[in-house]
Amino acid sequence: MPETLQQKLDLVQQRIHHACARANRNPGEVRLLAVTKIFPAEIIREAWAIGLREFGENYVQEMENKAAAVADLAGARFHLIGHLQSNKTKKASQFFQTIDSVDSVKLARRLDAEGIPLDITVEVKLSHEESKTGADAAGLVDIVEAVRTSQNLRLKGLMTVPPWSEDVELSRPYFAKLRELAARHAIQELSMGMSHDLEVAIEEGATWVRVGTALFGKRKKP
Ligand SMILES: *Cc1c(COP(=O)(O)O)cnc(C)c1O
């Protein structure tokens, strides 16, 4: 079993490389977003020290609490991957460089109005789960338009989280659908795949995989 963060990172990178080899893709096209939610700022520092630079956090308040402790990490970028309420856009735009969970026109407009340049990924919900957030395929059209015509937002990608299943093959149709939607809107980045299903996501075109558990271990409940 891998013990250190370096060993776990090596394993995740091997998995990415193998999946790319199977899919005839260049591993340079697949970036790793290290998901540090629930873990202390110290973990982010440790991950930065072994070369990780892109971090995913789910909660604005948690990022605010960690921000001072990671402010000196050169080149570190923070992605908000959890749902954002439209009354928290000011703090979100202060503490994150990229908001990967934009799911409404209203939210896009509020982020734009904060006047700070931000990268944007639109979260798309392709399942029917009540508990999940995300735009539907129809709503996506309007959000894309709102972001593309904004002053401060740059549209980068689409993100989706399929229903969780032991059987990673069940994620595949969701990933394929996200790829189709991105192609239809000429969007480059695809954020899809997590610890358990990153291989399938890479086979379906992921350019970002969001990995928490496989790097940092099991999270305690927030
Ligand atoms: C927590 C989280 C992840 C990381 O999931 P793991 O299974 O721990 O790799 C990825 N994406 C989102 C949106 C998350 O909330």
PDB file of C-alpha atoms and ligand atoms in Angstrom:
ATOM      1  CA  MET A   1       0.000   0.000   0.000  1.00  0.00           C
ATOM      2  CA  PRO A   2       1.218   3.514  -0.762  1.00  0.00           C
ATOM      3  CA  GLU A   3       1.992   5.385   2.426  1.00  0.00           C
ATOM      4  CA  THR A   4       3.306   8.830   1.632  1.00  0.00           C
ATOM      5  CA  LEU A   5       1.629  11.526  -0.404  1.00  0.00           C
ATOM      6  CA  GLN A   6       4.446  11.180  -2.953  1.00  0.00           C
ATOM      7  CA  GLN A   7       3.699   7.460  -3.349  1.00  0.00           C
ATOM      8  CA  LYS A   8      -0.004   8.115  -3.740  1.00  0.00           C
ATOM      9  CA  LEU A   9       0.686  10.829  -6.302  1.00  0.00           C
ATOM     10  CA  ASP A  10       2.961   8.450  -8.220  1.00  0.00           C
ATOM     11  CA  LEU A  11       0.148   5.888  -8.316  1.00  0.00           C
ATOM     12  CA  VAL A  12      -2.418   8.426  -9.510  1.00  0.00           C
ATOM     13  CA  GLN A  13      -0.020   9.608 -12.212  1.00  0.00           C
ATOM     14  CA  GLN A  14       0.580   6.005 -13.301  1.00  0.00           C
ATOM     15  CA  ARG A  15      -3.162   5.483 -13.573  1.00  0.00           C
ATOM     16  CA  ILE A  16      -3.443   8.645 -15.689  1.00  0.00           C
ATOM     17  CA  HIS A  17      -0.581   7.492 -17.914  1.00  0.00           C
ATOM     18  CA  HIS A  18      -2.013   4.006 -18.403  1.00  0.00           C
ATOM     19  CA  ALA A  19      -5.440   5.382 -19.259  1.00  0.00           C
ATOM     20  CA  CYS A  20      -3.876   7.825 -21.735  1.00  0.00           C
ATOM     21  CA  ALA A  21      -1.877   5.009 -23.322  1.00  0.00           C
ATOM     22  CA  ARG A  22      -5.037   2.927 -23.744  1.00  0.00           C
ATOM     23  CA  ALA A  23      -6.893   5.880 -25.223  1.00  0.00           C
ATOM     24  CA  ASN A  24      -4.000   7.007 -27.432  1.00  0.00           C
ATOM     25  CA  ARG A  25      -3.864  10.343 -25.679  1.00  0.00           C
ATOM     26  CA  ASN A  26      -0.943  12.498 -24.644  1.00  0.00           C
ATOM     27  CA  PRO A  27      -0.715  12.519 -20.819  1.00  0.00           C
ATOM     28  CA  GLY A  28       0.146  16.214 -21.075  1.00  0.00           C
ATOM     29  CA  GLU A  29      -3.489  16.830 -22.032  1.00  0.00           C
ATOM     30  CA  VAL A  30      -4.812  15.576 -18.693  1.00  0.00           C
ATOM     31  CA  ARG A  31      -4.343  17.774 -15.674  1.00  0.00           C
ATOM     32  CA  LEU A  32      -4.697  16.777 -12.067  1.00  0.00           C
ATOM     33  CA  LEU A  33      -6.881  18.821  -9.748  1.00  0.00           C
ATOM     34  CA  ALA A  34      -6.002  17.893  -6.174  1.00  0.00           C
ATOM     35  CA  VAL A  35      -9.198  18.034  -4.120  1.00  0.00           C
ATOM     36  CA  THR A  36      -8.290  19.160  -0.606  1.00  0.00           C
ATOM     37  CA  LYS A  37     -11.745  19.804   0.875  1.00  0.00           C
ATOM     38  CA  ILE A  38     -12.071  18.930   4.571  1.00  0.00           C
ATOM     39  CA  PHE A  39      -8.278  18.567   4.853  1.00  0.00           C
ATOM     40  CA  PRO A  40      -6.241  21.246   6.624  1.00  0.00           C
ATOM     41  CA  ALA A  41      -4.144  23.888   4.874  1.00  0.00           C
ATOM     42  CA  GLU A  42      -1.061  21.905   5.846  1.00  0.00           C
ATOM     43  CA  ILE A  43      -2.053  19.215   3.314  1.00  0.00           C
ATOM     44  CA  ILE A  44      -2.143  21.836   0.559  1.00  0.00           C
ATOM     45  CA  ARG A  45       1.368  22.947   1.525  1.00  0.00           C
ATOM     46  CA  GLU A  46       2.576  19.344   1.475  1.00  0.00           C
ATOM     47  CA  ALA A  47       1.025  18.756  -1.937  1.00  0.00           C
ATOM     48  CA  TRP A  48       2.503  21.997  -3.276  1.00  0.00           C
ATOM     49  CA  ALA A  49       5.951  20.940  -2.010  1.00  0.00           C
ATOM     50  CA  ILE A  50       5.844  17.833  -4.247  1.00  0.00           C
ATOM     51  CA  GLY A  51       4.752  19.796  -7.285  1.00  0.00           C
ATOM     52  CA  LEU A  52       0.964  20.038  -7.249  1.00  0.00           C
ATOM     53  CA  ARG A  53      -0.364  23.480  -8.168  1.00  0.00           C
ATOM     54  CA  GLU A  54      -4.084  23.140  -8.883  1.00  0.00           C
ATOM     55  CA  PHE A  55      -6.370  22.605  -5.902  1.00  0.00           C
ATOM     56  CA  GLY A  56     -10.096  22.005  -5.611  1.00  0.00           C
ATOM     57  CA  GLU A  57     -12.164  23.151  -2.653  1.00  0.00           C
ATOM     58  CA  ASN A  58     -15.917  22.784  -2.161  1.00  0.00           C
ATOM     59  CA  TYR A  59     -16.784  25.503   0.320  1.00  0.00           C
ATOM     60  CA  VAL A  60     -16.093  29.250   0.161  1.00  0.00           C
ATOM     61  CA  GLN A  61     -15.947  29.517   3.952  1.00  0.00           C
ATOM     62  CA  GLU A  62     -13.432  26.690   4.250  1.00  0.00           C
ATOM     63  CA  MET A  63     -11.210  28.284   1.608  1.00  0.00           C
ATOM     64  CA  GLU A  64     -11.440  31.615   3.385  1.00  0.00           C
ATOM     65  CA  ASN A  65     -10.233  29.916   6.558  1.00  0.00           C
ATOM     66  CA  LYS A  66      -7.278  28.306   4.778  1.00  0.00           C
ATOM     67  CA  ALA A  67      -6.350  31.242   2.552  1.00  0.00           C
ATOM     68  CA  ALA A  68      -3.822  32.969   4.801  1.00  0.00           C
ATOM     69  CA  ALA A  69      -1.968  29.704   5.416  1.00  0.00           C
ATOM     70  CA  VAL A  70      -1.489  29.073   1.677  1.00  0.00           C
ATOM     71  CA  ALA A  71      -1.098  32.650   0.423  1.00  0.00           C
ATOM     72  CA  ASP A  72       2.667  32.293  -0.089  1.00  0.00           C
ATOM     73  CA  LEU A  73       2.484  29.183  -2.320  1.00  0.00           C
ATOM     74  CA  ALA A  74       3.747  30.513  -5.648  1.00  0.00           C
ATOM     75  CA  GLY A  75       1.708  29.388  -8.639  1.00  0.00           C
ATOM     76  CA  ALA A  76      -0.973  27.666  -6.592  1.00  0.00           C
ATOM     77  CA  ARG A  77      -4.446  28.047  -8.084  1.00  0.00           C
ATOM     78  CA  PHE A  78      -7.706  27.316  -6.331  1.00  0.00           C
ATOM     79  CA  HIS A  79     -10.813  25.977  -8.040  1.00  0.00           C
ATOM     80  CA  LEU A  80     -14.233  26.150  -6.440  1.00  0.00           C
ATOM     81  CA  ILE A  81     -15.803  22.801  -7.303  1.00  0.00           C
ATOM     82  CA  GLY A  82     -18.723  22.872  -4.845  1.00  0.00           C
ATOM     83  CA  HIS A  83     -22.035  24.606  -5.348  1.00  0.00           C
ATOM     84  CA  LEU A  84     -21.865  28.400  -5.096  1.00  0.00           C
ATOM     85  CA  GLN A  85     -24.761  30.418  -3.723  1.00  0.00           C
ATOM     86  CA  SER A  86     -25.212  33.687  -5.552  1.00  0.00           C
ATOM     87  CA  ASN A  87     -24.904  35.686  -2.302  1.00  0.00           C
ATOM     88  CA  LYS A  88     -21.324  34.435  -1.887  1.00  0.00           C
ATOM     89  CA  THR A  89     -19.863  35.628  -5.185  1.00  0.00           C
ATOM     90  CA  LYS A  90     -17.768  38.391  -3.610  1.00  0.00           C
ATOM     91  CA  LYS A  91     -15.827  36.032  -1.400  1.00  0.00           C
ATOM     92  CA  ALA A  92     -15.671  33.391  -4.111  1.00  0.00           C
ATOM     93  CA  SER A  93     -14.048  35.847  -6.501  1.00  0.00           C
ATOM     94  CA  GLN A  94     -11.532  36.876  -3.818  1.00  0.00           C
ATOM     95  CA  PHE A  95     -10.455  33.401  -2.776  1.00  0.00           C
ATOM     96  CA  PHE A  96     -10.630  31.419  -6.033  1.00  0.00           C
ATOM     97  CA  GLN A  97      -9.030  31.871  -9.435  1.00  0.00           C
ATOM     98  CA  THR A  98     -11.505  29.619 -11.153  1.00  0.00           C
ATOM     99  CA  ILE A  99     -15.132  28.773 -10.418  1.00  0.00           C
ATOM    100  CA  ASP A 100     -15.808  25.310 -11.802  1.00  0.00           C
ATOM    101  CA  SER A 101     -19.389  24.944 -10.598  1.00  0.00           C
ATOM    102  CA  VAL A 102     -21.251  27.754 -12.380  1.00  0.00           C
ATOM    103  CA  ASP A 103     -24.774  26.502 -12.980  1.00  0.00           C
ATOM    104  CA  SER A 104     -26.956  29.528 -13.705  1.00  0.00           C
ATOM    105  CA  VAL A 105     -27.022  32.759 -15.685  1.00  0.00           C
ATOM    106  CA  LYS A 106     -27.723  34.653 -12.481  1.00  0.00           C
ATOM    107  CA  LEU A 107     -24.585  33.285 -10.856  1.00  0.00           C
ATOM    108  CA  ALA A 108     -22.486  34.080 -13.931  1.00  0.00           C
ATOM    109  CA  ARG A 109     -23.786  37.675 -13.955  1.00  0.00           C
ATOM    110  CA  ARG A 110     -23.060  38.143 -10.265  1.00  0.00           C
ATOM    111  CA  LEU A 111     -19.542  36.785 -10.623  1.00  0.00           C
ATOM    112  CA  ASP A 112     -18.946  39.097 -13.573  1.00  0.00           C
ATOM    113  CA  ALA A 113     -20.232  42.051 -11.556  1.00  0.00           C
ATOM    114  CA  GLU A 114     -17.555  41.478  -8.896  1.00  0.00           C
ATOM    115  CA  GLY A 115     -15.141  42.970 -11.428  1.00  0.00           C
ATOM    116  CA  ILE A 116     -12.355  40.434 -10.934  1.00  0.00           C
ATOM    117  CA  PRO A 117     -11.092  38.287 -13.839  1.00  0.00           C
ATOM    118  CA  LEU A 118     -12.105  34.664 -13.313  1.00  0.00           C
ATOM    119  CA  ASP A 119     -11.889  31.409 -15.209  1.00  0.00           C
ATOM    120  CA  ILE A 120     -15.252  29.693 -15.459  1.00  0.00           C
ATOM    121  CA  THR A 121     -16.289  26.105 -15.871  1.00  0.00           C
ATOM    122  CA  VAL A 122     -19.977  25.334 -16.166  1.00  0.00           C
ATOM    123  CA  GLU A 123     -21.274  22.422 -14.134  1.00  0.00           C
ATOM    124  CA  VAL A 124     -23.733  20.308 -16.037  1.00  0.00           C
ATOM    125  CA  LYS A 125     -26.090  17.867 -14.371  1.00  0.00           C
ATOM    126  CA  LEU A 126     -26.773  14.956 -16.658  1.00  0.00           C
ATOM    127  CA  SER A 127     -28.524  12.704 -14.145  1.00  0.00           C
ATOM    128  CA  HIS A 128     -31.878  13.106 -12.416  1.00  0.00           C
ATOM    129  CA  GLU A 129     -30.573  13.050  -8.846  1.00  0.00           C
ATOM    130  CA  GLU A 130     -32.348  15.514  -6.549  1.00  0.00           C
ATOM    131  CA  SER A 131     -29.243  16.036  -4.444  1.00  0.00           C
ATOM    132  CA  LYS A 132     -27.034  17.299  -7.276  1.00  0.00           C
ATOM    133  CA  THR A 133     -26.683  20.779  -8.680  1.00  0.00           C
ATOM    134  CA  GLY A 134     -25.740  21.780 -12.203  1.00  0.00           C
ATOM    135  CA  ALA A 135     -27.299  23.229 -15.322  1.00  0.00           C
ATOM    136  CA  ASP A 136     -29.290  21.023 -17.635  1.00  0.00           C
ATOM    137  CA  ALA A 137     -28.303  20.770 -21.267  1.00  0.00           C
ATOM    138  CA  ALA A 138     -30.854  23.442 -22.252  1.00  0.00           C
ATOM    139  CA  GLY A 139     -29.794  25.878 -19.518  1.00  0.00           C
ATOM    140  CA  LEU A 140     -26.200  25.459 -20.605  1.00  0.00           C
ATOM    141  CA  VAL A 141     -26.882  27.387 -23.814  1.00  0.00           C
ATOM    142  CA  ASP A 142     -27.838  30.540 -21.918  1.00  0.00           C
ATOM    143  CA  ILE A 143     -24.995  30.260 -19.406  1.00  0.00           C
ATOM    144  CA  VAL A 144     -22.430  29.862 -22.189  1.00  0.00           C
ATOM    145  CA  GLU A 145     -23.820  32.983 -23.844  1.00  0.00           C
ATOM    146  CA  ALA A 146     -23.778  34.944 -20.566  1.00  0.00           C
ATOM    147  CA  VAL A 147     -20.174  34.002 -19.815  1.00  0.00           C
ATOM    148  CA  ARG A 148     -18.970  34.659 -23.360  1.00  0.00           C
ATOM    149  CA  THR A 149     -20.538  38.118 -23.416  1.00  0.00           C
ATOM    150  CA  SER A 150     -19.324  39.054 -19.914  1.00  0.00           C
ATOM    151  CA  GLN A 151     -16.587  41.542 -19.057  1.00  0.00           C
ATOM    152  CA  ASN A 152     -14.516  39.536 -16.621  1.00  0.00           C
ATOM    153  CA  LEU A 153     -15.254  35.857 -17.120  1.00  0.00           C
ATOM    154  CA  ARG A 154     -13.403  33.453 -19.397  1.00  0.00           C
ATOM    155  CA  LEU A 155     -15.233  30.279 -20.348  1.00  0.00           C
ATOM    156  CA  LYS A 156     -12.855  27.344 -19.992  1.00  0.00           C
ATOM    157  CA  GLY A 157     -14.755  24.135 -19.618  1.00  0.00           C
ATOM    158  CA  LEU A 158     -17.584  21.924 -18.528  1.00  0.00           C
ATOM    159  CA  MET A 159     -17.728  19.790 -15.408  1.00  0.00           C
ATOM    160  CA  THR A 160     -19.991  16.925 -14.465  1.00  0.00           C
ATOM    161  CA  VAL A 161     -20.346  14.467 -11.586  1.00  0.00           C
ATOM    162  CA  PRO A 162     -22.165  11.284 -12.560  1.00  0.00           C
ATOM    163  CA  PRO A 163     -24.195   9.299 -10.023  1.00  0.00           C
ATOM    164  CA  TRP A 164     -21.818   7.405  -7.764  1.00  0.00           C
ATOM    165  CA  SER A 165     -21.501   3.727  -8.503  1.00  0.00           C
ATOM    166  CA  GLU A 166     -19.086   0.892  -7.725  1.00  0.00           C
ATOM    167  CA  ASP A 167     -19.253   0.073 -11.414  1.00  0.00           C
ATOM    168  CA  VAL A 168     -17.176   2.775 -13.088  1.00  0.00           C
ATOM    169  CA  GLU A 169     -18.485   1.780 -16.510  1.00  0.00           C
ATOM    170  CA  LEU A 170     -21.789   3.351 -15.476  1.00  0.00           C
ATOM    171  CA  SER A 171     -20.033   6.755 -15.519  1.00  0.00           C
ATOM    172  CA  ARG A 172     -19.047   6.400 -19.160  1.00  0.00           C
ATOM    173  CA  PRO A 173     -22.295   7.576 -20.831  1.00  0.00           C
ATOM    174  CA  TYR A 174     -22.278  10.725 -18.673  1.00  0.00           C
ATOM    175  CA  PHE A 175     -18.708  11.510 -19.654  1.00  0.00           C
ATOM    176  CA  ALA A 176     -19.437  10.880 -23.322  1.00  0.00           C
ATOM    177  CA  LYS A 177     -22.443  13.196 -23.111  1.00  0.00           C
ATOM    178  CA  LEU A 178     -20.366  15.971 -21.539  1.00  0.00           C
ATOM    179  CA  ARG A 179     -17.824  15.636 -24.340  1.00  0.00           C
ATOM    180  CA  GLU A 180     -20.608  16.000 -26.926  1.00  0.00           C
ATOM    181  CA  LEU A 181     -21.952  19.121 -25.212  1.00  0.00           C
ATOM    182  CA  ALA A 182     -18.492  20.679 -25.067  1.00  0.00           C
ATOM    183  CA  ALA A 183     -17.931  19.997 -28.760  1.00  0.00           C
ATOM    184  CA  ARG A 184     -21.292  21.533 -29.625  1.00  0.00           C
ATOM    185  CA  HIS A 185     -20.326  24.761 -27.827  1.00  0.00           C
ATOM    186  CA  ALA A 186     -16.638  24.747 -28.865  1.00  0.00           C
ATOM    187  CA  ILE A 187     -15.536  24.445 -25.245  1.00  0.00           C
ATOM    188  CA  GLN A 188     -12.054  23.018 -24.649  1.00  0.00           C
ATOM    189  CA  GLU A 189     -11.772  21.709 -21.120  1.00  0.00           C
ATOM    190  CA  LEU A 190     -13.611  18.721 -19.682  1.00  0.00           C
ATOM    191  CA  SER A 191     -13.474  18.303 -15.902  1.00  0.00           C
ATOM    192  CA  MET A 192     -14.697  14.775 -15.245  1.00  0.00           C
ATOM    193  CA  GLY A 193     -13.531  11.729 -13.360  1.00  0.00           C
ATOM    194  CA  MET A 194     -12.617  11.369  -9.683  1.00  0.00           C
ATOM    195  CA  SER A 195     -10.584   8.880  -7.646  1.00  0.00           C
ATOM    196  CA  HIS A 196     -12.629   5.849  -8.606  1.00  0.00           C
ATOM    197  CA  ASP A 197     -13.496   6.533 -12.244  1.00  0.00           C
ATOM    198  CA  LEU A 198     -10.694   8.686 -13.650  1.00  0.00           C
ATOM    199  CA  GLU A 199      -9.634   6.055 -16.203  1.00  0.00           C
ATOM    200  CA  VAL A 200     -13.074   5.964 -17.815  1.00  0.00           C
ATOM    201  CA  ALA A 201     -13.166   9.773 -17.830  1.00  0.00           C
ATOM    202  CA  ILE A 202      -9.789   9.955 -19.564  1.00  0.00           C
ATOM    203  CA  GLU A 203     -10.916   7.438 -22.160  1.00  0.00           C
ATOM    204  CA  GLU A 204     -13.884   9.727 -22.819  1.00  0.00           C
ATOM    205  CA  GLY A 205     -11.763  12.866 -23.169  1.00  0.00           C
ATOM    206  CA  ALA A 206     -11.241  14.376 -19.693  1.00  0.00           C
ATOM    207  CA  THR A 207      -8.708  17.202 -19.602  1.00  0.00           C
ATOM    208  CA  TRP A 208      -9.024  17.551 -15.813  1.00  0.00           C
ATOM    209  CA  VAL A 209      -9.472  14.777 -13.297  1.00  0.00           C
ATOM    210  CA  ARG A 210     -10.468  15.823  -9.776  1.00  0.00           C
ATOM    211  CA  VAL A 211      -8.813  13.566  -7.248  1.00  0.00           C
ATOM    212  CA  GLY A 212      -9.220  13.678  -3.480  1.00  0.00           C
ATOM    213  CA  THR A 213      -9.384  10.286  -1.786  1.00  0.00           C
ATOM    214  CA  ALA A 214      -6.702   8.597  -3.898  1.00  0.00           C
ATOM    215  CA  LEU A 215      -4.220  11.307  -2.879  1.00  0.00           C
ATOM    216  CA  PHE A 216      -5.174  12.275   0.642  1.00  0.00           C
ATOM    217  CA  GLY A 217      -7.162   9.314   1.959  1.00  0.00           C
ATOM    218  CA  LYS A 218     -10.689   9.169   3.265  1.00  0.00           C
ATOM    219  CA  ARG A 219     -12.323  12.412   4.375  1.00  0.00           C
ATOM    220  CA  LYS A 220     -14.183  12.877   7.609  1.00  0.00           C
ATOM    221  CA  LYS A 221     -17.715  14.143   7.131  1.00  0.00           C
ATOM    222  CA  PRO A 222     -17.819  17.965   7.144  1.00  0.00           C
TER     223      PRO A 222
HETATM  224  C1  LIG B   1     -14.950  15.703  -3.331  1.00  0.00           C
HETATM  225  C2  LIG B   1     -15.024  15.888  -4.803  1.00  0.00           C
HETATM  226  C3  LIG B   1     -14.093  15.279  -5.667  1.00  0.00           C
HETATM  227  C4  LIG B   1     -13.032  14.305  -5.205  1.00  0.00           C
HETATM  228  O1  LIG B   1     -13.603  13.042  -5.040  1.00  0.00           O
HETATM  229  P1  LIG B   1     -12.717  11.767  -4.638  1.00  0.00           P
HETATM  230  O2  LIG B   1     -13.646  10.631  -4.858  1.00  0.00           O
HETATM  231  O3  LIG B   1     -12.316  11.953  -3.220  1.00  0.00           O
HETATM  232  O4  LIG B   1     -11.546  11.735  -5.558  1.00  0.00           O
HETATM  233  C5  LIG B   1     -14.178  15.564  -7.020  1.00  0.00           C
HETATM  234  N1  LIG B   1     -15.126  16.403  -7.504  1.00  0.00           N
HETATM  235  C6  LIG B   1     -16.035  17.004  -6.720  1.00  0.00           C
HETATM  236  C7  LIG B   1     -17.046  17.914  -7.331  1.00  0.00           C
HETATM  237  C8  LIG B   1     -16.022  16.753  -5.346  1.00  0.00           C
HETATM  238  O5  LIG B   1     -16.956  17.335  -4.583  1.00  0.00           O
END
